[in-house]
Short mmCIF file of C-alpha atoms in Angstrom, two decimals:
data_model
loop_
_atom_site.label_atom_id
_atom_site.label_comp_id
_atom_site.label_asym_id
_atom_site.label_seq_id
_atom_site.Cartn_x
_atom_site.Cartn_y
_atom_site.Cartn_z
CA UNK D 1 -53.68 -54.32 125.70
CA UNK D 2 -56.53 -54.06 123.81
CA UNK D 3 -57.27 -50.58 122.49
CA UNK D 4 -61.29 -49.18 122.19
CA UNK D 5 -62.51 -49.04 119.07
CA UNK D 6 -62.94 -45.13 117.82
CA UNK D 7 -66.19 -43.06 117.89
CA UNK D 8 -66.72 -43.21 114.09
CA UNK D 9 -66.62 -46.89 114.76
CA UNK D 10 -69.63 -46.84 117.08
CA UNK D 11 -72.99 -48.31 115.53
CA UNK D 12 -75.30 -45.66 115.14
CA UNK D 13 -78.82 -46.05 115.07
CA UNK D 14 -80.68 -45.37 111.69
CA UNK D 15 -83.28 -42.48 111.52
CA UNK D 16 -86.45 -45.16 111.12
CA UNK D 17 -85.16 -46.72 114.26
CA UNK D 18 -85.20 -43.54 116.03
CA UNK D 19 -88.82 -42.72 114.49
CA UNK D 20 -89.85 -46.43 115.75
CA UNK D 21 -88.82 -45.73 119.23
CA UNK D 22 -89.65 -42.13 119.80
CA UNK D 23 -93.02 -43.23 117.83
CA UNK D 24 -93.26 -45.83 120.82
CA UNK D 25 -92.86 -43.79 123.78
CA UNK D 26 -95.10 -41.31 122.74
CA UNK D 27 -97.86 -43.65 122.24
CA UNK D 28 -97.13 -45.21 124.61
CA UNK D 29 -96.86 -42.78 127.33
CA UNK D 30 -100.17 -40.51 125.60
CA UNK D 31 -102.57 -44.05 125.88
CA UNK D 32 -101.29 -45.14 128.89
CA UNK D 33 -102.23 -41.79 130.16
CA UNK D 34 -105.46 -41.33 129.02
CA UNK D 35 -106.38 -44.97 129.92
CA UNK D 36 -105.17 -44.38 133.41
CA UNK D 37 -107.08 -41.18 133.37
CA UNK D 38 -110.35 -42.86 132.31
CA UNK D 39 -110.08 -45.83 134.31
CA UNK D 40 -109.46 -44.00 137.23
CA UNK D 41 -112.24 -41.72 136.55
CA UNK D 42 -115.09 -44.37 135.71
CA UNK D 43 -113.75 -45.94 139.22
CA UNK D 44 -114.37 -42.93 141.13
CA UNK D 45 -117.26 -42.10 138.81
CA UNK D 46 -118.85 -45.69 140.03
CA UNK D 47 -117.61 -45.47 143.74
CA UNK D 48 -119.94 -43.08 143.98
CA UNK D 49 -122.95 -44.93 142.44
CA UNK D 50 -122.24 -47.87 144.17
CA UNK D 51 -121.98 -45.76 147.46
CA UNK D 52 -125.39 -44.17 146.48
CA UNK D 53 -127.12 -47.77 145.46
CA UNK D 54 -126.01 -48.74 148.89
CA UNK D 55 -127.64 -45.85 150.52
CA UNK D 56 -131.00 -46.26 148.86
CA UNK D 57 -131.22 -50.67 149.77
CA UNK D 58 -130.31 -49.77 153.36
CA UNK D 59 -133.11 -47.15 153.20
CA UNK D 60 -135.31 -49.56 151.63
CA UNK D 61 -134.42 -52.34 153.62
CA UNK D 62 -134.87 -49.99 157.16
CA UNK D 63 -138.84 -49.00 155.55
CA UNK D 64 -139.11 -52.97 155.00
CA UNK D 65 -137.62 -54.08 158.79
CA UNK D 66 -139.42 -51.07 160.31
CA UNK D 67 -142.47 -53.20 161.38
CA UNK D 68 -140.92 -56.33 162.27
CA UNK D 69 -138.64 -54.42 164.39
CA UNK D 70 -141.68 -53.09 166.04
CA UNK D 71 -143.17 -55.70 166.83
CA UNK D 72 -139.96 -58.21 167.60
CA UNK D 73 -140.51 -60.27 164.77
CA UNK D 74 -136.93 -61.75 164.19
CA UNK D 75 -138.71 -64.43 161.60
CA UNK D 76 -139.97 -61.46 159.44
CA UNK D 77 -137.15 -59.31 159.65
CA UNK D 78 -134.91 -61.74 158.31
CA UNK D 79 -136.93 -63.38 155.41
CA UNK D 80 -137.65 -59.58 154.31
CA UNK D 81 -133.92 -58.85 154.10
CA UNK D 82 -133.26 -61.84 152.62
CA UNK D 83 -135.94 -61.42 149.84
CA UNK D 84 -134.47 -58.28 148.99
CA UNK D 85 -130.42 -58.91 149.17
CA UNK D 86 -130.73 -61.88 146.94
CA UNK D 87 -131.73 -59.94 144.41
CA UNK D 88 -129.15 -57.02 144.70
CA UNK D 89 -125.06 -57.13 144.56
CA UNK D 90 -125.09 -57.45 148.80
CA UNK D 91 -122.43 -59.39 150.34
CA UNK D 92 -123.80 -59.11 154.32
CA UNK D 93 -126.69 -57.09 155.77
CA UNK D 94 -127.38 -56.54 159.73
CA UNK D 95 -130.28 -55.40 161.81
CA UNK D 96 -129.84 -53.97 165.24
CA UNK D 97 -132.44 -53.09 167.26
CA UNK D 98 -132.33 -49.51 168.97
CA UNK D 99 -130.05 -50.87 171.53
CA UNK D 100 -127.40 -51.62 168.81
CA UNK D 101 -127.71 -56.11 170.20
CA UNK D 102 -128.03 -58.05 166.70
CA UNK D 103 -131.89 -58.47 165.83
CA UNK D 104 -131.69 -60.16 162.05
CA UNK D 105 -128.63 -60.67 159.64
CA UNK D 106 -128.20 -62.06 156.10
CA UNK D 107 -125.03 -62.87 154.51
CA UNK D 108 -124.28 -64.27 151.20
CA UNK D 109 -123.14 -67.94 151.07
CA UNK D 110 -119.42 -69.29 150.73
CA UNK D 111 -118.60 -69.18 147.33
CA UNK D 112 -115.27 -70.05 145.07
CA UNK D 113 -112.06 -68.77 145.29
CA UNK D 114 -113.11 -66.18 142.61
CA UNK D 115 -116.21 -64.83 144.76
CA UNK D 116 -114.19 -64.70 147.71
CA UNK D 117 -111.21 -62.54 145.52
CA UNK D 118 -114.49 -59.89 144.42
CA UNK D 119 -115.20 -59.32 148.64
CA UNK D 120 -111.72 -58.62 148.74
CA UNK D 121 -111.35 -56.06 145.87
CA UNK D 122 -114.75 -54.73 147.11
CA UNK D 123 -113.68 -54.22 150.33
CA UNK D 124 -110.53 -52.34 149.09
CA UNK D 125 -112.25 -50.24 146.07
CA UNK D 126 -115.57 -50.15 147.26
CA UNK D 127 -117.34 -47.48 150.46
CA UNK D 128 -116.98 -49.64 153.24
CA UNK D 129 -120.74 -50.73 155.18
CA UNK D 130 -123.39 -48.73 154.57
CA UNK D 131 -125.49 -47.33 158.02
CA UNK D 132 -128.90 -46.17 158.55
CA UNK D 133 -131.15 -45.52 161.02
CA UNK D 134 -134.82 -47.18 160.85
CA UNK D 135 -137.10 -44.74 162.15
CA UNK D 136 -140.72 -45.35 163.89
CA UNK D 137 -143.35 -42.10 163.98
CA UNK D 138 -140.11 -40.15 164.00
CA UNK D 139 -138.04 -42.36 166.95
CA UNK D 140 -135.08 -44.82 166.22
CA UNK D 141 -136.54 -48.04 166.18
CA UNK D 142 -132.73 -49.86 165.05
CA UNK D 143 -130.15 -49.48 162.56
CA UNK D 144 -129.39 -51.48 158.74
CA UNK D 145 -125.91 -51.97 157.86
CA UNK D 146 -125.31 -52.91 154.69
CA UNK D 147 -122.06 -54.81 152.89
CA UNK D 148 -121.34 -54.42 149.14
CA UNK D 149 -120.42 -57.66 147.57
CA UNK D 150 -118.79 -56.69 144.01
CA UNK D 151 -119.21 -58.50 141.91
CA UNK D 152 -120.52 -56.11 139.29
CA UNK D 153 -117.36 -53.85 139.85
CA UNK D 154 -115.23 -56.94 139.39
CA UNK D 155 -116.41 -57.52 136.41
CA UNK D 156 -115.99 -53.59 135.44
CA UNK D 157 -112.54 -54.11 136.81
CA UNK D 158 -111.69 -57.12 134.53
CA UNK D 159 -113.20 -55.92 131.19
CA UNK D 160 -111.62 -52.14 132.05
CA UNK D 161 -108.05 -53.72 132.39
CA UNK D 162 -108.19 -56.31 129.37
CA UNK D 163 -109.46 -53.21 127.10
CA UNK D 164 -106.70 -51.25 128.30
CA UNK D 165 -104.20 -54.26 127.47
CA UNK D 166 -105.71 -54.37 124.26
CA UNK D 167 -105.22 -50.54 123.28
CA UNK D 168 -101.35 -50.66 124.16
CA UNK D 169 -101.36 -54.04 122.00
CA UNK D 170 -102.42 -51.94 119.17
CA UNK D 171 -100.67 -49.30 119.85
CA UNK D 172 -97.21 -51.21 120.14
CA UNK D 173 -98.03 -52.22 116.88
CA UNK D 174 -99.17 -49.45 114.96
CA UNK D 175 -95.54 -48.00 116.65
CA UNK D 176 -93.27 -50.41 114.93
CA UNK D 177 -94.93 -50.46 111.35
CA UNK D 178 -95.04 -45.89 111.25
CA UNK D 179 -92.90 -44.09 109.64
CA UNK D 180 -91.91 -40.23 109.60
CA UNK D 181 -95.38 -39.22 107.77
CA UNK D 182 -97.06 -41.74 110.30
CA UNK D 183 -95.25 -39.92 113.31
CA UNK D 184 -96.67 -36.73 111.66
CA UNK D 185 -100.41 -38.08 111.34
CA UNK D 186 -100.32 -39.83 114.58
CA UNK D 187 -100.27 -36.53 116.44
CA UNK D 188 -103.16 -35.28 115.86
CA UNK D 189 -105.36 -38.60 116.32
CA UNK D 190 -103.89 -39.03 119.77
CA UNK D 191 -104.25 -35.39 120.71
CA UNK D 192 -107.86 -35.97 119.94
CA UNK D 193 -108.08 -39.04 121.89
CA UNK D 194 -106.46 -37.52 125.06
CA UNK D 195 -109.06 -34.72 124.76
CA UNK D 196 -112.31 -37.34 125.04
CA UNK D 197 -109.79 -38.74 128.05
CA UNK D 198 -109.19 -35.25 129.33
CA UNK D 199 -113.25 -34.14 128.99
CA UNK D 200 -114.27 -37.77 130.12
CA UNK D 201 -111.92 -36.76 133.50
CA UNK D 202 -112.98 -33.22 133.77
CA UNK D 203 -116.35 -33.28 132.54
CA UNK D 204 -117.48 -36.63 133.19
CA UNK D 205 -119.24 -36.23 129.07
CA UNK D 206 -119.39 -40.40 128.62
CA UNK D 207 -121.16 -39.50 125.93
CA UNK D 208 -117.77 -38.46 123.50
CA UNK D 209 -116.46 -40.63 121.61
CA UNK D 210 -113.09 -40.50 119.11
CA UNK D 211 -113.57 -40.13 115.62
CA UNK D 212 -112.55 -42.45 112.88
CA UNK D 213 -108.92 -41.86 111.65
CA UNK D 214 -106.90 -43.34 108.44
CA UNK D 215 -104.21 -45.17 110.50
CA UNK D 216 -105.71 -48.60 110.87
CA UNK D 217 -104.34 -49.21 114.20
CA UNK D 218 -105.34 -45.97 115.57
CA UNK D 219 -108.82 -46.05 113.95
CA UNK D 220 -108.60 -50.03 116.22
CA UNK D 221 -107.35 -47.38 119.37
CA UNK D 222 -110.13 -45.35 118.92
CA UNK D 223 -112.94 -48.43 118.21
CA UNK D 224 -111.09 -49.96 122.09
CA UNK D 225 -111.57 -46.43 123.69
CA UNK D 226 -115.09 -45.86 122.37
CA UNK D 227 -116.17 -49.63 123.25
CA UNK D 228 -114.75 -48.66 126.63
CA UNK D 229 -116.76 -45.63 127.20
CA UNK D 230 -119.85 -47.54 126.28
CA UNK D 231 -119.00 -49.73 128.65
CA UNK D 232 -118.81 -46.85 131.39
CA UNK D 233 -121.85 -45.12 130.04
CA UNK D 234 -123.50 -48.29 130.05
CA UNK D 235 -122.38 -48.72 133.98
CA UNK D 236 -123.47 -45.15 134.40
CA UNK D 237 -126.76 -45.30 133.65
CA UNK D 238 -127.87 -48.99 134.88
CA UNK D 239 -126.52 -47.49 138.14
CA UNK D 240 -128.96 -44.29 137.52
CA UNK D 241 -131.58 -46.86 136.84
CA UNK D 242 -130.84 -49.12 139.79
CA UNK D 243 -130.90 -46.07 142.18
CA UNK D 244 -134.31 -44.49 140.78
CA UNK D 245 -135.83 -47.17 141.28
CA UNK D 246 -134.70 -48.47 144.63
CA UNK D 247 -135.48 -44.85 145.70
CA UNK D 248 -138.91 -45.36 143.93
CA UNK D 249 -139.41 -48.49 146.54
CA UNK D 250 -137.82 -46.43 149.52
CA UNK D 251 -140.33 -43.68 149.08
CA UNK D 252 -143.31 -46.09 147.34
CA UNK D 253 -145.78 -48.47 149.22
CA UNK D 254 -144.96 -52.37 146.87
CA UNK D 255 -148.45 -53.21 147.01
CA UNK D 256 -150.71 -50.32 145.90
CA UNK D 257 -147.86 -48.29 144.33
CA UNK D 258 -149.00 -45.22 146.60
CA UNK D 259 -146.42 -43.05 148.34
CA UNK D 260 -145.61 -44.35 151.89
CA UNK D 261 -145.48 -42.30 155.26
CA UNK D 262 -142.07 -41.29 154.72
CA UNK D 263 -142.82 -39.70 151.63
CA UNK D 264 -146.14 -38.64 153.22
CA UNK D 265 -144.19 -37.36 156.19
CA UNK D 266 -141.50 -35.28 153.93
CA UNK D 267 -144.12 -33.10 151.63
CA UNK D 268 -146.61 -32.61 154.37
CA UNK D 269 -143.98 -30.72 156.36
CA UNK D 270 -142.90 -28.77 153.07
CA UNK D 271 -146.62 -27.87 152.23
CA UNK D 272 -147.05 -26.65 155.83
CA UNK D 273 -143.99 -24.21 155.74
CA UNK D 274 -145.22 -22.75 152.25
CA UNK D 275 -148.53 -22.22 154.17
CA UNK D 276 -146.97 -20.75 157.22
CA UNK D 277 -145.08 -18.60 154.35
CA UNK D 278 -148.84 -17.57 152.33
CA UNK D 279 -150.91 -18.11 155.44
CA UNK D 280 -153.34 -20.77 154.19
CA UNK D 281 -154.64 -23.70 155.46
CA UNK D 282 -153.56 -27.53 154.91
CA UNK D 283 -156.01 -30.68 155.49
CA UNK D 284 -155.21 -33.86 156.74
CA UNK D 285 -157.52 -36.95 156.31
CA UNK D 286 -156.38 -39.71 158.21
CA UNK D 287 -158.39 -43.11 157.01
CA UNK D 288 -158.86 -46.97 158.37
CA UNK D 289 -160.45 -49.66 156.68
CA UNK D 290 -163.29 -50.37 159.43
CA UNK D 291 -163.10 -54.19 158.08
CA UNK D 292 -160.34 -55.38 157.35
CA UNK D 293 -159.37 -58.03 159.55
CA UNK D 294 -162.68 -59.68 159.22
CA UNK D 295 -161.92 -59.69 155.16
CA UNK D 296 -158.19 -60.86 156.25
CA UNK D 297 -159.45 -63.63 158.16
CA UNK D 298 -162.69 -64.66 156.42
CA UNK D 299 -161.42 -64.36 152.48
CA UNK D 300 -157.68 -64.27 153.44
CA UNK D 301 -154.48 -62.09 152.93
CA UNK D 302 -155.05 -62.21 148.70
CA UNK D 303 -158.31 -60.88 149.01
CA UNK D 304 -157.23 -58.36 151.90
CA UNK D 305 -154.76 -56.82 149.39
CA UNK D 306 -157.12 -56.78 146.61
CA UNK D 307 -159.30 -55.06 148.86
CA UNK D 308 -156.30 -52.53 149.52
CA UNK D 309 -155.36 -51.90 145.92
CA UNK D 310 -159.00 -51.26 145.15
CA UNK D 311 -159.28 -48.56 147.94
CA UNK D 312 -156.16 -47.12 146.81
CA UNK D 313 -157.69 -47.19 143.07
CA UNK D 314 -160.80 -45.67 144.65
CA UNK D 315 -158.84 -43.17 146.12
CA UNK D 316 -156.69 -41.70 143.34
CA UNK D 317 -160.15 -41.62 141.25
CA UNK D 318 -162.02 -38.91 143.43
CA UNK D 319 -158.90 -36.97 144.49
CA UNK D 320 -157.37 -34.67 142.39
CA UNK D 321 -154.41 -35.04 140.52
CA UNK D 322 -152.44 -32.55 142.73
CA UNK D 323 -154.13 -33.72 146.01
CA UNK D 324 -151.39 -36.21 147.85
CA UNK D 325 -152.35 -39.58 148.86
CA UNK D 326 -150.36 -42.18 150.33
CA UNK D 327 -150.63 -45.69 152.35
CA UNK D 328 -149.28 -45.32 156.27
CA UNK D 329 -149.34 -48.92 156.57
CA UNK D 330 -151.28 -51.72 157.35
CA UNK D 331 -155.29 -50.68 156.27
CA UNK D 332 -154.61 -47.31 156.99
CA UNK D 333 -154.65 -44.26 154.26
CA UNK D 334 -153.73 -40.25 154.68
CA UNK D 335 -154.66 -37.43 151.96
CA UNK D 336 -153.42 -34.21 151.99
CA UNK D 337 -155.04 -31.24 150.61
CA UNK D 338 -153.22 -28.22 149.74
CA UNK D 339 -153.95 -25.51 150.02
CA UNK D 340 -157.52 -25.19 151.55
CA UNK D 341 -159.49 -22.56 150.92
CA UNK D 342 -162.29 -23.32 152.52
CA UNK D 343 -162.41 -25.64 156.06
CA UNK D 344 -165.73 -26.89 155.28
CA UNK D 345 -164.32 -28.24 151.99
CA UNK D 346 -162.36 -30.73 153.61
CA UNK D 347 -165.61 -32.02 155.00
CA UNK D 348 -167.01 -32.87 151.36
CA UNK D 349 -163.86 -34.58 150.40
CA UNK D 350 -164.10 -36.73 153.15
CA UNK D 351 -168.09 -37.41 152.72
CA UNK D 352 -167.34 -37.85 148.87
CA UNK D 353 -164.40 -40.57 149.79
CA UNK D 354 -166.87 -41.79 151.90
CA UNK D 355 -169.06 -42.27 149.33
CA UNK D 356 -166.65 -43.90 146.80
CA UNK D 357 -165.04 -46.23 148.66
CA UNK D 358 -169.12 -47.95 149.68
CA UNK D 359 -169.49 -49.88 146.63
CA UNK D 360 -168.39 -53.34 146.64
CA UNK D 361 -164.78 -54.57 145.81
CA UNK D 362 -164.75 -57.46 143.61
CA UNK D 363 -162.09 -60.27 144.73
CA UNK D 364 -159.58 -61.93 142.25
CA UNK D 365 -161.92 -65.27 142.52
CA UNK D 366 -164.92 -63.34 141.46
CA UNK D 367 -166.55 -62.89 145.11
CA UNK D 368 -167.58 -59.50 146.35
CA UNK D 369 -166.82 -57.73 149.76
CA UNK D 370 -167.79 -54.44 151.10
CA UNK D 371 -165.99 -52.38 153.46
CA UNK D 372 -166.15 -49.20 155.22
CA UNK D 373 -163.76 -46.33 155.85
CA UNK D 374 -163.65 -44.16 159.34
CA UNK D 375 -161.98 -41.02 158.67
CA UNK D 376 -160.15 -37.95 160.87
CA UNK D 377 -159.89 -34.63 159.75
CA UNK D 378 -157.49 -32.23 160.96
CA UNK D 379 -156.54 -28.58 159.99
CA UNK D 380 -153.74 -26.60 160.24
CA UNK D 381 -152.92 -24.10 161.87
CA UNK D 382 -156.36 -24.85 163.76
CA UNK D 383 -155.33 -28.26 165.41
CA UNK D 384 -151.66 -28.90 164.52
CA UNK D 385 -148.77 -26.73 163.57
CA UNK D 386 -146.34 -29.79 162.31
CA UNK D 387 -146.58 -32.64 160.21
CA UNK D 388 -146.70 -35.42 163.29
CA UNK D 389 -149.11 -32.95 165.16
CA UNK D 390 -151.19 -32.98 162.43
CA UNK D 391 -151.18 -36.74 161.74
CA UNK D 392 -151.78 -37.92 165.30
CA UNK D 393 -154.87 -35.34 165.74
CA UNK D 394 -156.50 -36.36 162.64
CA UNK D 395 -155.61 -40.38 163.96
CA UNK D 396 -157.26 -39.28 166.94
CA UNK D 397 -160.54 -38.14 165.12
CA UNK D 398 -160.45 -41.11 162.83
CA UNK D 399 -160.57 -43.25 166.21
CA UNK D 400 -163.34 -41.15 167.37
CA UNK D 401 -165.46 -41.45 164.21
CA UNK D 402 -164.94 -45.47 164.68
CA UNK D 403 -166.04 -45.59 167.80
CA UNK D 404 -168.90 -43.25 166.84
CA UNK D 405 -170.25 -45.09 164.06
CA UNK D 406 -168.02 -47.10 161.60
CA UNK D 407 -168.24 -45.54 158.53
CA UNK D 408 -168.40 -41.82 159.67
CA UNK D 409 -165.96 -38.92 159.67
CA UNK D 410 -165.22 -36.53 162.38
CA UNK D 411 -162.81 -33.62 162.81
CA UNK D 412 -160.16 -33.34 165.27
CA UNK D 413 -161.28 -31.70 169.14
CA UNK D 414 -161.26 -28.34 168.54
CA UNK D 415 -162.70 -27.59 165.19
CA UNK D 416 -165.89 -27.28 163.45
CA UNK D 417 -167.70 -30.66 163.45
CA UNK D 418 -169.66 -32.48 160.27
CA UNK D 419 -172.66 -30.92 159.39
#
């Protein structure tokens, strides 16, 4: 029988094979950490974003689909949507109407294997549909739901894992070429690098970045970890831009670049509690084009939107800088003065609007047009003690002034009239 060989026998490992190894682990273990960390992170990190990019297109799809919903118009509903998913990273969006029945839906075509793999992964990685209401002079007119396709995460994904493959490549390497002093110097490097990886988790600060070292293969580790993070900062803030502007457009009229009635809506109400709070007064001037439609359908739509962006130009020119006006929709204009002093001042605005918008708007083709303004003015607290109060009596007055004589003014039942 064959006897086992004695201890001193054994093969024993030399001391730069144990350096190698314990070398490896630890840099392997310490990057495969802090990659994890940052990965995980700039996911989360982007979740959000995407969740919040979502939120702002449903919002500006609901402002766009308000009016066709309205009105019924299927057609328009679903060309608007579709103008406006193309252009954005939308897998499926659907209308209901306020009885939750299917009113318009867009959904991205078929693709290849590898768009159909992104849905997947965005389905798993990305905040499910998106849901918001589409509201009508403050009542639910339908709902926008609103799919996330992926692709741009997909992409994130992909580069994210091939960087991280790359930093273990080099640090596998720089492992098997060290030595004691190496082992030494390598501390400190990756110490550093797990603190941008700790901050980065902690802190979200995208804006660190690992300093240059002497160790060649580190230095490479640091250059992969820095090109990473300006690849997530990069993310980061074309996701900041994306959502500013889309909630530029969901609080923004497209054509005249005025605030819309949402927006309107929102700092009315806020200026009327800080004047419940200081007791002063807030004017609302509620306007119509009193010729629009005959400019629509004599010149056509071009010339009735010239006609729009010049009132709007008009507009901003004898307001004040701090005086709010916005576009409700359609021909139809509101300014809001805060605070007033004065009632009869809101009176002179409106005659001075009056006055700027009579002077004739010249077309894109070089014609001229003129056009007329009827205007409502309402008060609060004398007509109105909310922001929809206030808005429908001043509508009312502006209807009154039309019917009066197109071209006028008149305040709302109750107050001091025009002098």
């Amino acid at each position: 029988m064959r006897q086992p060989a004695p201890p001193d026998s054994l093969p024993r490992p030399t001391l730069q094979s144990v350096l190698r190894r314990a070398h490896l682990r630890l840099a392997f273990v310490a990057v495969a950490m802090a990659a994890v960390s940052l990965i995980v992170v700039a996911v989360i990190a982007l979740r959000v974003y995407a969740g919040n990019n979502l939120n702002l297109l449903a919002r500006s799809l609901g402002y766009t689909v308000e009016a066709a919903l309205v009105f019924g118009d299927r057609i328009a509903a679903t060309e608007a949507i579709g103008l406006i998913a193309r252009e954005e990273d939308v897998a499926e969006v659907v209308v209901t109407d306020r009885k939750g029945l299917p009113f318009a839906a867009w959904q991205l075509p078929a693709g290849s294997a590898i768009g159909t793999f992104e849905r997947e992964v965005a389905d798993i990685a990305l905040p499910g549909p998106v849901t918001t209401l589409v509201l009508h002079d403050g009542i639910v007119v339908g709902h926008v739901e609103v799919r996330g396709q992926g692709h741009q995460f997909f992409g994130f994904l992909l580069g994210g894992v091939g960087g991280i493959l790359a930093c273990l490549a080099v640090s596998v390497l720089g492992a098997y070429v060290s030595s004691q002093r190496v082992l030494r110097n390598i501390v400190a490097p990756l110490r550093a690098l797990a603190g941008v990886a700790y901050a980065v988790r902690r802190e979200r600060a995208f804006e660190q970045r690992v300093k240059p070292v002497a160790i060649a293969e580190l230095n490479q580790l640091g250059d992969d970890f820095n090109a990473l993070l300006d690849e997530f900062e990069d993310w980061q803030n074309n996701l900041r831009e994306e959502n500013s502007s889309l909630e530029h457009q969901a609080n923004h009229d497209a054509l005249t670049g005025l605030p819309n009635r949402v927006q309107f809506e929102s700092r009315l109400g806020r200026a009327l509690r800080e004047a419940a709070e200081t007791g002063q007064r807030v004017a609302v001037l509620y306007l119509d084009c009193d010729r629009f439609k005959e400019i629509n359908d004599c010149f056509g739509h071009e010339a009735g939107d010239a006609v729009l962006i010049g009132i709007a130009a008009r507009l901003r020119t004898q307001l004040r800088e701090a005086e709010l006006v916005a576009r409700l929709g359609g021909d139809e204009f509101a300014v809001m003065l805060a605070p007033m002093r004065e009632a009869a001042s809101a009176g002179r605005i409106a005659e001075g609007v009056l006055a700027s918008i009579a002077p004739t708007i010249v077309l894109p083709d070089g014609r001229t047009v003129t056009t007329m303004m009827s205007i409502g003015v309402a008060l609060y607290p004398d007509h109105a003690c909310d922001a929809i109060g206030l808005l429908r009596a001043a509508d009312a007055a502006m209807y009154r002034a039309k019917r009066a004589r197109p071209g006028s003014w008149q305040i709302a039942e109750g107050g001091a009239g025009p002098a």
